[in-house]
PDB file of C-alpha atoms in Angstrom:
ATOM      1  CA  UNK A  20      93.300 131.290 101.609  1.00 56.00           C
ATOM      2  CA  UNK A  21      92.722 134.472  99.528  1.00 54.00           C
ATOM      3  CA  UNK A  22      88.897 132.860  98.756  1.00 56.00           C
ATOM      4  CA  UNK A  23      88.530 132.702 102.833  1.00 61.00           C
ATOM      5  CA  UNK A  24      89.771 136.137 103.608  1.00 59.00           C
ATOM      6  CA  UNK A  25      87.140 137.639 101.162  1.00 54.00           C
ATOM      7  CA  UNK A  26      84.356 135.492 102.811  1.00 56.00           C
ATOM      8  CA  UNK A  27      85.397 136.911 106.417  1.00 60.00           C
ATOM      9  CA  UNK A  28      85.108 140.460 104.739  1.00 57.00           C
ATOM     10  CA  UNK A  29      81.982 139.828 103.651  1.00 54.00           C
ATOM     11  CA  UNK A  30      80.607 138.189 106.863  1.00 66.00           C
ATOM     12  CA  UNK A  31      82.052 140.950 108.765  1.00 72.00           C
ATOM     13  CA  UNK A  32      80.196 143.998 106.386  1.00 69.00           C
ATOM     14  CA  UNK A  33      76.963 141.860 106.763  1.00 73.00           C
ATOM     15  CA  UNK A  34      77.202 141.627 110.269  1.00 75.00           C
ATOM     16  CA  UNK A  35      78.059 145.184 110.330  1.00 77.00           C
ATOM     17  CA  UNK A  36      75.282 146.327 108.272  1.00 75.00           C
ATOM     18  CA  UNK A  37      72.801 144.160 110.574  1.00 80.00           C
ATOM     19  CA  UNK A  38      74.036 145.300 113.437  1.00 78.00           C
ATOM     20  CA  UNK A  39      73.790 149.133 112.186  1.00 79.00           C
ATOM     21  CA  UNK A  40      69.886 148.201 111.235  1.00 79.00           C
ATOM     22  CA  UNK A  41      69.007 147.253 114.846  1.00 77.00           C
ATOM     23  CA  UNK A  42      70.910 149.973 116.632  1.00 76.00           C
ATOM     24  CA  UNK A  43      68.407 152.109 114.324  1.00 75.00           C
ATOM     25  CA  UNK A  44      65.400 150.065 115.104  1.00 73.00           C
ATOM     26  CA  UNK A  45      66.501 150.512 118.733  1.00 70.00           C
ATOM     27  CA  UNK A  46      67.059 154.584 118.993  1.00 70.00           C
ATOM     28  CA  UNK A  47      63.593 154.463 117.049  1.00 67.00           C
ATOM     29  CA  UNK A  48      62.022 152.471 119.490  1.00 61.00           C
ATOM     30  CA  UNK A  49      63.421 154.280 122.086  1.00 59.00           C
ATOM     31  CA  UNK A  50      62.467 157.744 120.891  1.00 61.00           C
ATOM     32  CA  UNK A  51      59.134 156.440 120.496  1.00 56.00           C
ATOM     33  CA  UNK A  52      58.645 154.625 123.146  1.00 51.00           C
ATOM     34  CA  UNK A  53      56.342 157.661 125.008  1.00 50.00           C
ATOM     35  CA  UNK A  54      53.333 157.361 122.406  1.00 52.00           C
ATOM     36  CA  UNK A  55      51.590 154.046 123.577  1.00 54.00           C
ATOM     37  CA  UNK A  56      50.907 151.515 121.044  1.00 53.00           C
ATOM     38  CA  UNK A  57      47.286 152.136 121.267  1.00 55.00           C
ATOM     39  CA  UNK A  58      47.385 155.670 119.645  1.00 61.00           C
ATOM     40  CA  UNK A  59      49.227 154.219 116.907  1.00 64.00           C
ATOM     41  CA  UNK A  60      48.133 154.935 113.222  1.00 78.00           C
ATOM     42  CA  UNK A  61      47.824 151.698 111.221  1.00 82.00           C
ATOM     43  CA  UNK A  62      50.604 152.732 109.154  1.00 79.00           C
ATOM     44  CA  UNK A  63      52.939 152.680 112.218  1.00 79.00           C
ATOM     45  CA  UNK A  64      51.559 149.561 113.613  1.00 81.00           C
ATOM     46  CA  UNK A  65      52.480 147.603 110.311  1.00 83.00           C
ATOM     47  CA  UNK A  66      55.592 149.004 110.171  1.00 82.00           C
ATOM     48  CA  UNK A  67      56.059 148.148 113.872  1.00 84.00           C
ATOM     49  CA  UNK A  68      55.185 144.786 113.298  1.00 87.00           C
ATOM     50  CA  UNK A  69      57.789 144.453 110.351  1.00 86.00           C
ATOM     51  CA  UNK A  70      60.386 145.756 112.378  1.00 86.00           C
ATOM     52  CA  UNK A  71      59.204 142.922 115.146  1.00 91.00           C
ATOM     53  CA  UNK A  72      59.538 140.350 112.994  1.00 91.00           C
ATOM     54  CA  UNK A  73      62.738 141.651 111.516  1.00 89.00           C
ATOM     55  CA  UNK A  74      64.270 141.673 114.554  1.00 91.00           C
ATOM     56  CA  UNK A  75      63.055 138.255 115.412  1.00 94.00           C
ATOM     57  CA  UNK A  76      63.936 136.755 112.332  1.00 92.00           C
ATOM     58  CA  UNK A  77      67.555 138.033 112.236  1.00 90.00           C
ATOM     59  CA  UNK A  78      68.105 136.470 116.019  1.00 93.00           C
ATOM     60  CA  UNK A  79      66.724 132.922 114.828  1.00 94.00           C
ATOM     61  CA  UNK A  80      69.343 133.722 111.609  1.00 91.00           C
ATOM     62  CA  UNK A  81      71.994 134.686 113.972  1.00 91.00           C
ATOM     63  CA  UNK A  82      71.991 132.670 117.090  1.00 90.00           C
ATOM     64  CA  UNK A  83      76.237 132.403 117.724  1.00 91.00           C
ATOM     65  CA  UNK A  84      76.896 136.009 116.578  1.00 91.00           C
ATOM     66  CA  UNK A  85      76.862 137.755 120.077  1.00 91.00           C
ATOM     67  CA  UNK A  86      77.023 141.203 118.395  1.00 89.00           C
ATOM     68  CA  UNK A  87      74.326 140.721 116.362  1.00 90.00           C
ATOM     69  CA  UNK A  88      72.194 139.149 119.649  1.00 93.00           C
ATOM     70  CA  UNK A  89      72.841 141.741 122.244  1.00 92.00           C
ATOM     71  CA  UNK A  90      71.787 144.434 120.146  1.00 90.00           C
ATOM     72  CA  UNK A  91      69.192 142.845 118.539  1.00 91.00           C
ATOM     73  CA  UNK A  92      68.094 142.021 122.347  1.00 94.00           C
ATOM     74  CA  UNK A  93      68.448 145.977 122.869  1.00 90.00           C
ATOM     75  CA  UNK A  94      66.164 147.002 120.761  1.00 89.00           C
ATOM     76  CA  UNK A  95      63.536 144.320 121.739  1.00 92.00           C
ATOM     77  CA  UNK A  96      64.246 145.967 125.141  1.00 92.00           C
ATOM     78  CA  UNK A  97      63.292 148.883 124.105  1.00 87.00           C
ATOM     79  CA  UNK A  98      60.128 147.984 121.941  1.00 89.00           C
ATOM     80  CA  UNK A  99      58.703 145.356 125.374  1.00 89.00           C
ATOM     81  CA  UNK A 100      57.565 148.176 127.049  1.00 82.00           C
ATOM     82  CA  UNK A 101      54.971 149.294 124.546  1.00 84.00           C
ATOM     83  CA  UNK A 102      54.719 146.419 121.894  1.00 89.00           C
ATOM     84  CA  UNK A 103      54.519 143.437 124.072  1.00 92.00           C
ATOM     85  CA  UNK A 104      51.652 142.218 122.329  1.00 93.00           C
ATOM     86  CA  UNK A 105      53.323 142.400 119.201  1.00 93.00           C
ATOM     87  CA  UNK A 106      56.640 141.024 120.561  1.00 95.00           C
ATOM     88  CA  UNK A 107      54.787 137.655 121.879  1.00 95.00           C
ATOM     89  CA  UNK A 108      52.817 137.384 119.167  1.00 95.00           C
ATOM     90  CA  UNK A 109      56.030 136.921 116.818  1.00 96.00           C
ATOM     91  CA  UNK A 110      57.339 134.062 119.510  1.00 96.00           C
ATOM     92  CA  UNK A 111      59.689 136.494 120.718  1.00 95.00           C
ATOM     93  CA  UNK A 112      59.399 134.982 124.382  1.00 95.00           C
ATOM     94  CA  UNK A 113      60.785 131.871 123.103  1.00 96.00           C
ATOM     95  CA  UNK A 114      63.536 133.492 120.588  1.00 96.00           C
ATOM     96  CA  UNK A 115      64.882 135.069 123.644  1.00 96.00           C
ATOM     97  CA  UNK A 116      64.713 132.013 125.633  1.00 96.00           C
ATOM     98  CA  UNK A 117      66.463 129.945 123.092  1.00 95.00           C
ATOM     99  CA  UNK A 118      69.419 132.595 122.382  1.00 94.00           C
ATOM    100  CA  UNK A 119      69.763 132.394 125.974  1.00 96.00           C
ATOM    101  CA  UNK A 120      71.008 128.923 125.541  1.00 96.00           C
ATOM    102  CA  UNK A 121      73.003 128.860 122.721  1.00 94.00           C
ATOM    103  CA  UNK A 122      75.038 131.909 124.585  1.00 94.00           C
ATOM    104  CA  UNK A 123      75.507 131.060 128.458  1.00 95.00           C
ATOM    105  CA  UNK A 124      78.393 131.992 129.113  1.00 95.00           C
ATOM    106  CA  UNK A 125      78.094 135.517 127.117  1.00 95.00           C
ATOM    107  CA  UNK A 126      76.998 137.862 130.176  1.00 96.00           C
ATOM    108  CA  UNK A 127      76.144 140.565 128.615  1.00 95.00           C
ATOM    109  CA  UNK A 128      73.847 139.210 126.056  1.00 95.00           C
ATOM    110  CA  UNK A 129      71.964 137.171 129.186  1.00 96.00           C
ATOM    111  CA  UNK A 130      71.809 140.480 130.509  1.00 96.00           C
ATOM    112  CA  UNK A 131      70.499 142.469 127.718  1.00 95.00           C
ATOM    113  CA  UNK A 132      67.808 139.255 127.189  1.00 96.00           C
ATOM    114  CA  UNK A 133      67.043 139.424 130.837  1.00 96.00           C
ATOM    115  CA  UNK A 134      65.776 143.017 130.165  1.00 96.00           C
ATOM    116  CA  UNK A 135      64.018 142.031 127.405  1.00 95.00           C
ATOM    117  CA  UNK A 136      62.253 139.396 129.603  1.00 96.00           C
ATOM    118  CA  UNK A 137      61.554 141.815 132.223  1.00 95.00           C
ATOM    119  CA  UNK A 138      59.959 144.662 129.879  1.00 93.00           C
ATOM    120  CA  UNK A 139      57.869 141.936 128.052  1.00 94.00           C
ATOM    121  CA  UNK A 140      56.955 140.573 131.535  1.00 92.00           C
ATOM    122  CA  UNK A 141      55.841 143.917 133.352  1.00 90.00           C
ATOM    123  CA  UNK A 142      54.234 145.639 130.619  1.00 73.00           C
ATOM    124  CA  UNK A 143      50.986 146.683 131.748  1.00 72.00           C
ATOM    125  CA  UNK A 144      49.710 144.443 128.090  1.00 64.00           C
ATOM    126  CA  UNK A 145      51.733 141.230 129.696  1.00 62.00           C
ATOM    127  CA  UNK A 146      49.313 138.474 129.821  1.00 56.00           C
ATOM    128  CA  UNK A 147      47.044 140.469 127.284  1.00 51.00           C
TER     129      UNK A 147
END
């Protein structure tokens, strides 16, 4: 028992730690999300597209922890508007599709991946 209570501890800080990384990833994108992705150095792009995929990757990783998905979800929310390209590139479309499923009944990651949907969808680079 004393084996399984340190592996919950240590789920728990990971999850913790992830979920503190995307929060950051999200007030980033959301502070930046007035300078268009255009006027972006190189620098910035790359490290935009790292974030992307992080964010991505840690969904597919992730796809029961609902903590981890909503706010992964809000900062892809954020980073639609002005990285769709980006964002679709990475198969985000269809990581948000399938979290969708695995969750159903959690409404407030379907609404937080409905958002994402909707920036992706109605970004003036949608279809791009």
């Amino acid at each position: 028992r004393k084996k399984s209570k340190q592996s919950d501890k240590i789920k728990d800080i990971s999850t913790l730690v992830i979920v503190s990384a995307l929060q950051t990833l999200a007030n980033i994108a959301d502070n930046g999300s007035s300078s268009s992705a255009a006027s972006a150095s190189d620098e910035t792009k790359r490290n935009m597209a790292k974030a992307v995929k992080g964010i991505l990757n840690v969904l597919r990783q992730h796809p029961h922890n609902s903590i981890i998905q909503v706010t992964g979800f809000r900062a892809l929310k954020h980073l639609a508007g002005t990285h769709t390209e980006l964002i679709t590139s990475y198969g985000g479309m269809s990581t948000v599709l399938i979290c969708m499923l695995e969750q159903p009944a959690n409404p407030e990651l379907q609404e937080q991946a409905c958002g994402t949907l909707t920036n992706l969808l109605s970004s003036p680079n949608a279809g791009a």
